[in-house]
Tab-separated table of C-alpha atoms in Angstrom:
chain	number	residue	atom	x	y	z
A	75	UNK	CA	53.480	4.808	35.583
A	76	UNK	CA	51.930	1.420	34.710
A	77	UNK	CA	49.413	1.774	37.795
A	78	UNK	CA	48.448	5.322	36.826
A	79	UNK	CA	47.277	3.716	33.271
A	80	UNK	CA	45.594	0.978	34.847
A	81	UNK	CA	43.559	3.356	36.994
A	82	UNK	CA	42.781	5.780	34.166
A	83	UNK	CA	41.452	2.876	32.029
A	84	UNK	CA	39.309	1.482	34.704
A	85	UNK	CA	37.620	5.026	35.257
A	86	UNK	CA	37.171	5.140	31.723
A	87	UNK	CA	35.751	1.924	31.590
A	88	UNK	CA	33.715	2.638	34.604
A	89	UNK	CA	32.457	5.767	33.140
A	90	UNK	CA	31.064	3.793	30.002
A	91	UNK	CA	29.372	1.110	31.913
A	92	UNK	CA	27.457	3.600	34.390
A	93	UNK	CA	26.431	5.512	31.150
A	94	UNK	CA	25.228	2.365	29.771
A	95	UNK	CA	27.709	2.139	26.773
A	96	UNK	CA	29.408	-0.780	25.619
A	97	UNK	CA	32.979	0.294	24.418
A	98	UNK	CA	32.954	-2.114	21.626
A	99	UNK	CA	29.151	-2.458	20.917
A	100	UNK	CA	26.890	0.245	21.009
A	101	UNK	CA	23.126	-0.241	21.395
A	102	UNK	CA	20.977	0.920	18.404
A	103	UNK	CA	17.567	2.265	18.747
A	104	UNK	CA	14.976	2.050	15.823
A	105	UNK	CA	11.382	2.879	15.374
A	106	UNK	CA	8.469	2.489	13.291
A	107	UNK	CA	5.524	4.509	13.854
A	108	UNK	CA	2.270	5.517	11.993
A	109	UNK	CA	0.584	8.763	12.794
A	110	UNK	CA	-3.114	9.495	11.416
A	111	UNK	CA	-4.606	12.825	12.026
A	112	UNK	CA	-8.225	13.872	11.447
A	113	UNK	CA	-10.052	17.272	11.668
A	114	UNK	CA	-13.618	17.841	12.094
A	115	UNK	CA	-13.719	20.207	9.279
A	116	UNK	CA	-11.579	21.405	6.451
A	117	UNK	CA	-8.965	24.157	6.924
A	118	UNK	CA	-8.287	26.732	4.475
A	119	UNK	CA	-4.403	26.602	5.180
A	120	UNK	CA	-1.898	25.283	2.697
A	121	UNK	CA	-0.787	21.525	3.044
A	122	UNK	CA	-3.251	21.045	5.726
A	123	UNK	CA	-5.977	18.513	4.811
A	124	UNK	CA	-8.860	17.090	6.908
A	125	UNK	CA	-7.128	13.679	7.161
A	126	UNK	CA	-3.619	12.741	6.784
A	127	UNK	CA	-1.645	9.810	7.572
A	128	UNK	CA	2.269	8.963	7.497
A	129	UNK	CA	4.824	6.619	8.324
A	130	UNK	CA	8.102	7.223	10.069
A	131	UNK	CA	10.981	5.170	10.231
A	132	UNK	CA	13.764	6.280	12.759
A	133	UNK	CA	11.709	9.681	12.580
A	134	UNK	CA	11.957	9.835	8.616
A	135	UNK	CA	9.072	9.835	6.747
A	136	UNK	CA	8.652	6.834	4.542
A	137	UNK	CA	5.026	7.105	3.303
A	138	UNK	CA	2.136	9.521	3.164
A	139	UNK	CA	-1.476	9.812	2.621
A	140	UNK	CA	-4.043	12.867	2.574
A	141	UNK	CA	-7.655	13.372	2.055
A	142	UNK	CA	-7.365	15.101	-1.191
A	143	UNK	CA	-5.291	13.046	-3.389
A	144	UNK	CA	-6.255	9.771	-1.556
A	145	UNK	CA	-3.368	7.846	-2.664
A	146	UNK	CA	-0.897	6.061	-0.364
A	147	UNK	CA	2.739	7.131	-1.934
A	148	UNK	CA	6.251	6.540	-1.140
A	149	UNK	CA	8.302	9.269	0.258
A	150	UNK	CA	11.706	7.423	-0.080
A	151	UNK	CA	13.135	6.228	-3.317
A	152	UNK	CA	13.916	2.824	-1.593
A	153	UNK	CA	10.396	2.416	-0.627
A	154	UNK	CA	9.154	2.969	-4.215
A	155	UNK	CA	11.822	0.510	-5.506
A	156	UNK	CA	11.427	-2.283	-3.324
A	157	UNK	CA	7.620	-2.014	-2.333
A	158	UNK	CA	5.447	-3.765	-5.254
A	159	UNK	CA	2.687	-1.874	-6.857
A	160	UNK	CA	0.262	-4.294	-4.888
A	161	UNK	CA	1.657	-2.855	-1.542
A	162	UNK	CA	0.615	0.554	-2.546
A	163	UNK	CA	-2.680	-0.183	-3.749
A	164	UNK	CA	-3.659	-2.211	-0.630
A	165	UNK	CA	-2.128	0.338	1.609
A	166	UNK	CA	-4.315	3.220	-0.154
A	167	UNK	CA	-7.490	1.240	0.254
A	168	UNK	CA	-6.608	0.765	4.251
A	169	UNK	CA	-6.060	4.509	4.473
A	170	UNK	CA	-9.383	5.262	2.725
A	171	UNK	CA	-10.874	2.998	5.336
A	172	UNK	CA	-9.266	4.495	8.300
A	173	UNK	CA	-10.243	7.947	6.872
A	174	UNK	CA	-13.916	6.909	7.072
A	175	UNK	CA	-13.456	5.598	10.140
A	176	UNK	CA	-11.693	8.766	11.782
A	177	UNK	CA	-14.623	11.050	10.290
A	178	UNK	CA	-17.132	8.790	12.374
A	179	UNK	CA	-15.177	8.916	15.516
A	180	UNK	CA	-14.836	12.606	15.293
A	181	UNK	CA	-18.441	13.200	15.131
A	182	UNK	CA	-18.987	10.592	18.061
A	183	UNK	CA	-16.385	12.475	20.107
A	184	UNK	CA	-18.057	15.754	19.743
A	185	UNK	CA	-21.199	14.679	20.698
A	186	UNK	CA	-19.702	12.869	23.906
A	187	UNK	CA	-17.882	15.862	24.512
A	188	UNK	CA	-20.774	18.290	24.442
A	189	UNK	CA	-18.575	20.478	22.007
A	190	UNK	CA	-19.673	22.921	19.381
A	191	UNK	CA	-19.835	21.035	15.915
A	192	UNK	CA	-19.049	24.468	14.125
A	193	UNK	CA	-15.559	24.760	15.898
A	194	UNK	CA	-12.595	22.903	15.015
A	195	UNK	CA	-11.397	19.489	16.687
A	196	UNK	CA	-8.692	17.176	16.070
A	197	UNK	CA	-8.441	13.299	16.521
A	198	UNK	CA	-5.165	11.789	16.234
A	199	UNK	CA	-3.540	8.142	16.468
A	200	UNK	CA	-0.043	6.907	16.910
A	201	UNK	CA	0.856	3.494	16.826
A	202	UNK	CA	4.157	1.442	16.114
A	203	UNK	CA	7.133	0.137	17.934
A	204	UNK	CA	10.717	0.462	19.020
A	205	UNK	CA	13.560	-1.975	18.991
A	206	UNK	CA	16.996	-2.271	20.387
A	207	UNK	CA	19.973	-3.723	18.440
A	208	UNK	CA	23.042	-5.008	19.837
A	209	UNK	CA	25.122	-6.571	17.398
A	210	UNK	CA	22.812	-9.033	15.511
A	211	UNK	CA	20.593	-9.478	18.487
A	212	UNK	CA	17.385	-7.363	18.100
A	213	UNK	CA	15.074	-7.058	21.290
A	214	UNK	CA	11.604	-5.582	21.352
A	215	UNK	CA	11.568	-2.420	23.525
A	216	UNK	CA	8.367	-1.177	23.561
A	217	UNK	CA	4.997	-0.672	21.726
A	218	UNK	CA	2.641	2.585	21.364
A	219	UNK	CA	-0.884	2.779	20.542
A	220	UNK	CA	-2.379	6.136	21.851
A	221	UNK	CA	-5.187	8.627	20.720
A	222	UNK	CA	-5.399	11.910	21.549
A	223	UNK	CA	-8.585	14.458	21.063
A	224	UNK	CA	-7.724	18.194	20.969
A	225	UNK	CA	-4.105	18.080	21.901
A	226	UNK	CA	-4.849	16.166	25.115
A	227	UNK	CA	-4.283	12.421	25.748
A	228	UNK	CA	-7.394	10.395	25.260
A	229	UNK	CA	-6.990	6.840	25.102
A	230	UNK	CA	-3.887	4.514	25.137
A	231	UNK	CA	-2.975	0.646	25.226
A	232	UNK	CA	-1.078	-0.740	28.027
A	233	UNK	CA	1.025	-3.366	26.409
A	234	UNK	CA	1.993	-5.296	29.572
A	235	UNK	CA	-1.515	-5.771	30.794
A	236	UNK	CA	-3.258	-5.975	27.385
A	237	UNK	CA	-5.679	-3.349	28.805
A	238	UNK	CA	-7.015	0.199	27.482
A	239	UNK	CA	-6.048	3.002	29.902
A	240	UNK	CA	-8.370	6.101	29.991
A	241	UNK	CA	-6.567	9.341	31.118
A	242	UNK	CA	-9.714	11.063	30.359
A	243	UNK	CA	-13.050	10.230	31.776
A	244	UNK	CA	-14.648	10.751	28.518
A	245	UNK	CA	-12.640	7.677	27.216
A	246	UNK	CA	-14.152	5.305	29.842
A	247	UNK	CA	-17.028	4.138	27.308
A	248	UNK	CA	-14.571	3.368	24.832
A	249	UNK	CA	-12.274	1.625	27.249
A	250	UNK	CA	-14.856	-0.853	28.460
A	251	UNK	CA	-16.007	-1.604	25.015
A	252	UNK	CA	-12.619	-2.277	23.667
A	253	UNK	CA	-11.844	-4.407	26.723
A	254	UNK	CA	-14.611	-6.295	25.904
A	255	UNK	CA	-13.424	-7.368	22.341
A	256	UNK	CA	-10.479	-9.665	23.406
A	257	UNK	CA	-9.654	-10.306	19.751
A	258	UNK	CA	-8.976	-6.513	19.478
A	259	UNK	CA	-6.541	-6.705	22.427
A	260	UNK	CA	-4.846	-9.628	21.262
A	261	UNK	CA	-4.467	-8.291	17.825
A	262	UNK	CA	-2.945	-5.034	19.400
A	263	UNK	CA	-0.422	-6.742	21.512
A	264	UNK	CA	0.506	-9.104	18.863
A	265	UNK	CA	0.918	-6.113	16.339
A	266	UNK	CA	3.080	-4.115	18.495
A	267	UNK	CA	5.599	-6.789	19.697
A	268	UNK	CA	5.683	-8.897	16.396
A	269	UNK	CA	4.227	-7.517	13.460
A	270	UNK	CA	5.449	-3.982	13.675
A	271	UNK	CA	8.795	-5.363	14.402
A	272	UNK	CA	8.959	-7.435	11.302
A	273	UNK	CA	8.032	-4.463	9.286
A	274	UNK	CA	10.733	-2.381	10.693
A	275	UNK	CA	13.460	-4.615	10.276
A	276	UNK	CA	12.322	-5.257	6.515
A	277	UNK	CA	11.969	-1.609	5.883
A	278	UNK	CA	15.615	-1.028	7.538
A	279	UNK	CA	16.915	-3.896	5.205
A	280	UNK	CA	15.424	-2.297	2.249
A	281	UNK	CA	16.916	1.083	3.119
A	282	UNK	CA	19.605	2.915	1.472
A	283	UNK	CA	23.082	3.223	3.173
A	284	UNK	CA	22.395	6.573	4.995
A	285	UNK	CA	19.444	4.972	6.482
A	286	UNK	CA	21.516	1.721	7.594
A	287	UNK	CA	24.827	3.335	8.428
A	288	UNK	CA	23.756	6.707	9.353
A	289	UNK	CA	25.445	10.016	8.006
A	290	UNK	CA	28.046	11.816	10.019
A	291	UNK	CA	27.572	15.625	10.935
A	292	UNK	CA	29.201	18.766	9.451
A	293	UNK	CA	30.578	20.815	12.072
A	294	UNK	CA	30.862	24.593	12.077
A	295	UNK	CA	31.749	27.384	14.600
A	296	UNK	CA	31.085	30.961	13.982
A	297	UNK	CA	30.559	34.126	15.613
A	298	UNK	CA	28.609	37.519	15.065
A	299	UNK	CA	27.808	40.741	16.606
A	300	UNK	CA	24.079	40.370	16.692
A	301	UNK	CA	23.395	41.229	20.303
A	302	UNK	CA	21.929	44.592	21.814
A	303	UNK	CA	24.908	44.780	23.499
A	304	UNK	CA	27.640	46.003	21.077
A	305	UNK	CA	30.656	44.542	23.305
A	306	UNK	CA	29.286	41.097	22.920
A	307	UNK	CA	29.364	38.484	20.101
A	308	UNK	CA	26.834	35.165	19.702
A	309	UNK	CA	29.291	32.236	19.201
A	310	UNK	CA	27.538	29.510	17.433
A	311	UNK	CA	28.170	25.919	17.039
A	312	UNK	CA	26.355	24.133	14.207
A	313	UNK	CA	26.066	20.517	13.662
A	314	UNK	CA	24.346	19.536	10.179
A	315	UNK	CA	23.752	16.712	7.769
A	316	UNK	CA	23.763	14.092	10.669
A	317	UNK	CA	21.313	10.990	10.835
A	318	UNK	CA	19.878	9.385	13.008
A	319	UNK	CA	18.915	12.507	15.007
A	320	UNK	CA	20.318	11.400	18.273
A	321	UNK	CA	23.661	13.721	18.904
A	322	UNK	CA	25.519	15.284	21.414
A	323	UNK	CA	26.438	18.967	21.074
A	324	UNK	CA	28.642	20.874	23.450
A	325	UNK	CA	30.085	24.393	23.348
A	326	UNK	CA	33.414	24.402	25.470
A	327	UNK	CA	35.570	26.855	27.059
A	328	UNK	CA	39.142	25.785	27.464
A	329	UNK	CA	37.896	22.254	26.979
A	330	UNK	CA	35.227	22.567	29.749
A	331	UNK	CA	31.384	22.671	28.768
A	332	UNK	CA	29.491	25.343	29.115
A	333	UNK	CA	26.378	25.038	31.347
A	334	UNK	CA	23.172	24.169	29.137
A	335	UNK	CA	21.179	26.989	31.029
A	336	UNK	CA	23.758	29.474	29.534
A	337	UNK	CA	23.457	28.244	26.034
A	338	UNK	CA	20.736	28.741	23.445
A	339	UNK	CA	19.719	25.765	21.568
A	340	UNK	CA	17.660	25.566	18.359
A	341	UNK	CA	16.827	21.878	19.395
A	342	UNK	CA	17.305	19.090	16.649
A	343	UNK	CA	15.513	20.307	13.522
A	344	UNK	CA	15.137	18.531	9.986
A	345	UNK	CA	16.892	19.373	6.945
A	346	UNK	CA	15.460	19.001	3.441
A	347	UNK	CA	17.159	15.859	2.482
A	348	UNK	CA	16.180	13.704	5.797
A	349	UNK	CA	19.198	14.313	7.768
A	350	UNK	CA	19.067	16.724	10.809
A	351	UNK	CA	20.794	19.888	12.302
A	352	UNK	CA	21.203	21.149	15.851
A	353	UNK	CA	22.426	24.712	16.567
A	354	UNK	CA	23.646	26.115	19.780
A	355	UNK	CA	24.663	29.743	20.632
A	356	UNK	CA	26.198	31.782	23.572
A	357	UNK	CA	27.187	35.232	24.279
A	358	UNK	CA	30.882	36.319	25.095
A	359	UNK	CA	32.563	39.302	25.491
A	360	UNK	CA	34.205	40.552	22.050
A	361	UNK	CA	37.466	41.192	23.486
A	362	UNK	CA	37.494	37.981	25.237
A	363	UNK	CA	40.489	35.748	23.860
A	364	UNK	CA	39.586	32.484	25.539
A	365	UNK	CA	39.860	29.359	23.838
A	366	UNK	CA	36.242	28.175	22.553
A	367	UNK	CA	35.609	24.869	20.652
A	368	UNK	CA	32.395	23.010	19.593
A	369	UNK	CA	32.341	19.229	20.519
A	370	UNK	CA	30.239	16.841	18.798
A	371	UNK	CA	29.587	13.072	19.258
A	372	UNK	CA	27.196	10.979	17.178
A	373	UNK	CA	27.113	7.226	16.633
A	374	UNK	CA	28.659	7.459	13.143
A	375	UNK	CA	31.702	8.830	14.440
A	376	UNK	CA	34.522	6.877	15.722
A	377	UNK	CA	35.582	9.613	18.066
A	378	UNK	CA	33.914	12.953	18.721
A	379	UNK	CA	34.657	15.915	16.304
A	380	UNK	CA	36.051	19.045	18.196
A	381	UNK	CA	36.198	22.307	15.962
A	382	UNK	CA	37.865	25.228	17.568
A	383	UNK	CA	36.731	28.868	17.040
A	384	UNK	CA	39.502	30.967	15.109
A	385	UNK	CA	38.658	33.855	16.942
A	386	UNK	CA	37.084	35.867	13.725
A	387	UNK	CA	33.678	37.500	13.784
A	388	UNK	CA	31.189	39.329	11.291
A	389	UNK	CA	28.355	41.526	11.654
A	390	UNK	CA	24.900	40.141	11.920
A	391	UNK	CA	24.220	40.668	8.353
A	392	UNK	CA	27.411	38.688	7.127
A	393	UNK	CA	27.116	35.816	5.108
A	394	UNK	CA	27.709	32.031	5.797
A	395	UNK	CA	28.916	29.614	3.067
A	396	UNK	CA	25.816	28.805	0.944
A	397	UNK	CA	25.786	25.227	2.099
A	398	UNK	CA	25.400	26.017	5.526
A	399	UNK	CA	23.041	29.247	5.221
A	400	UNK	CA	20.576	26.905	2.914
A	401	UNK	CA	20.630	24.039	5.620
A	402	UNK	CA	19.673	26.955	8.346
A	403	UNK	CA	16.892	28.377	6.232
A	404	UNK	CA	15.270	25.005	5.494
A	405	UNK	CA	15.452	23.787	8.864
A	406	UNK	CA	13.886	26.972	10.349
A	407	UNK	CA	11.309	27.022	7.878
A	408	UNK	CA	10.230	23.316	8.333
A	409	UNK	CA	10.547	24.089	12.177
A	410	UNK	CA	8.354	27.315	11.918
A	411	UNK	CA	5.729	25.397	9.799
A	412	UNK	CA	5.615	22.345	12.231
A	413	UNK	CA	5.258	24.661	15.121
A	414	UNK	CA	2.704	27.152	13.750
A	415	UNK	CA	0.697	23.782	12.521
A	416	UNK	CA	0.821	22.000	15.989
A	417	UNK	CA	-0.083	25.349	17.673
A	418	UNK	CA	-2.687	25.926	15.686
A	419	UNK	CA	-4.188	22.495	16.003
A	420	UNK	CA	-3.693	22.661	19.829
A	421	UNK	CA	-5.739	25.702	20.198
A	422	UNK	CA	-8.453	25.023	17.701
A	423	UNK	CA	-8.807	21.737	18.435
A	424	UNK	CA	-13.797	7.289	20.217
A	425	UNK	CA	-19.892	4.817	20.508
A	426	UNK	CA	-20.527	2.021	17.793
A	427	UNK	CA	-22.058	-1.253	18.664
A	428	UNK	CA	-20.020	-3.569	16.110
A	429	UNK	CA	-16.547	-4.184	14.712
A	430	UNK	CA	-15.014	-5.964	11.661
A	431	UNK	CA	-11.506	-7.046	10.365
A	432	UNK	CA	-10.112	-6.204	7.106
A	433	UNK	CA	-6.953	-7.363	5.662
A	434	UNK	CA	-4.787	-4.880	3.678
A	435	UNK	CA	-1.493	-6.127	2.673
A	436	UNK	CA	-0.772	-8.025	5.759
A	437	UNK	CA	-2.322	-5.260	8.163
A	438	UNK	CA	-5.846	-5.971	9.868
A	439	UNK	CA	-7.780	-2.981	10.339
A	440	UNK	CA	-10.374	-2.758	12.995
A	441	UNK	CA	-13.493	-0.758	12.612
A	442	UNK	CA	-14.441	-0.832	16.002
A	443	UNK	CA	-16.001	2.938	16.579
A	444	UNK	CA	-15.261	4.696	19.816
């Protein structure tokens, strides 16, 4: 009996180690990214501006700027409370400078590519860093500094070699120019590995309890007769209200997970309050009496949540509770808007001779054109 227990314990420990999971301490991953998007001309679509910029801490928006209001504003109440007015004023000037920089570079690329200036083109920049935290130890994981043009990779920074990489031949002139400015590459590497990490840690210290400790998922299982085959039901597992967004959700039959290729997934979607939701569904026979449940694991949970289906179902027009319905509707709307915007930008979619450096609220802005 004792040998059996020891064997089981060894197997469990081995699985944890093979999966890269510490039984006592879980490695946390955190990120800070800034995304800048510039269009070659205005677009008559609600909420779409010629230039936008936003900061994302662990995929949660913390600040925002657009070419209409031209103000860098906080998107989290703790950012507004903790950051001084001077931070937002200097940040606004930095974003205005970047807006002008992007406007110039979009024109440069349109000419370099031989594109029609009357068509819509998009230039986007994403830069930031990721860290891993184990207990009190914080380790730099990776930095990203990359540009895309019309939805395709254009130019990126290799942090290890401190060189620019040009996957697009049209980016080679920019790569040669920027690689010949050592101070630019030194700054970029230093920002990704040190300054960005410092800001990430500072913002997390400032953040609210939900950001620091996360938010546990609410789990619901329900079934509806919404299929073309009237003898079948659609069984759905919904996990909502969790943060951060990394989550494991499985639909199980007799405690055995169903293959993912048999399961329909919504993908992780944002809720209106900064948390996330994930919905998975599978078709089952209406008269099936099998035991189904929903298995959800999240870092805020000491152990997985297992919610059994009670065997009840409703017609497709049946209502859910208000809380769940609102969460689903908001998630679908946000997901749909994001999908439409991304698709539109994708379908419709750096030569200067000098550079300078400007200090804004501790952030160096390089004005070196493509």
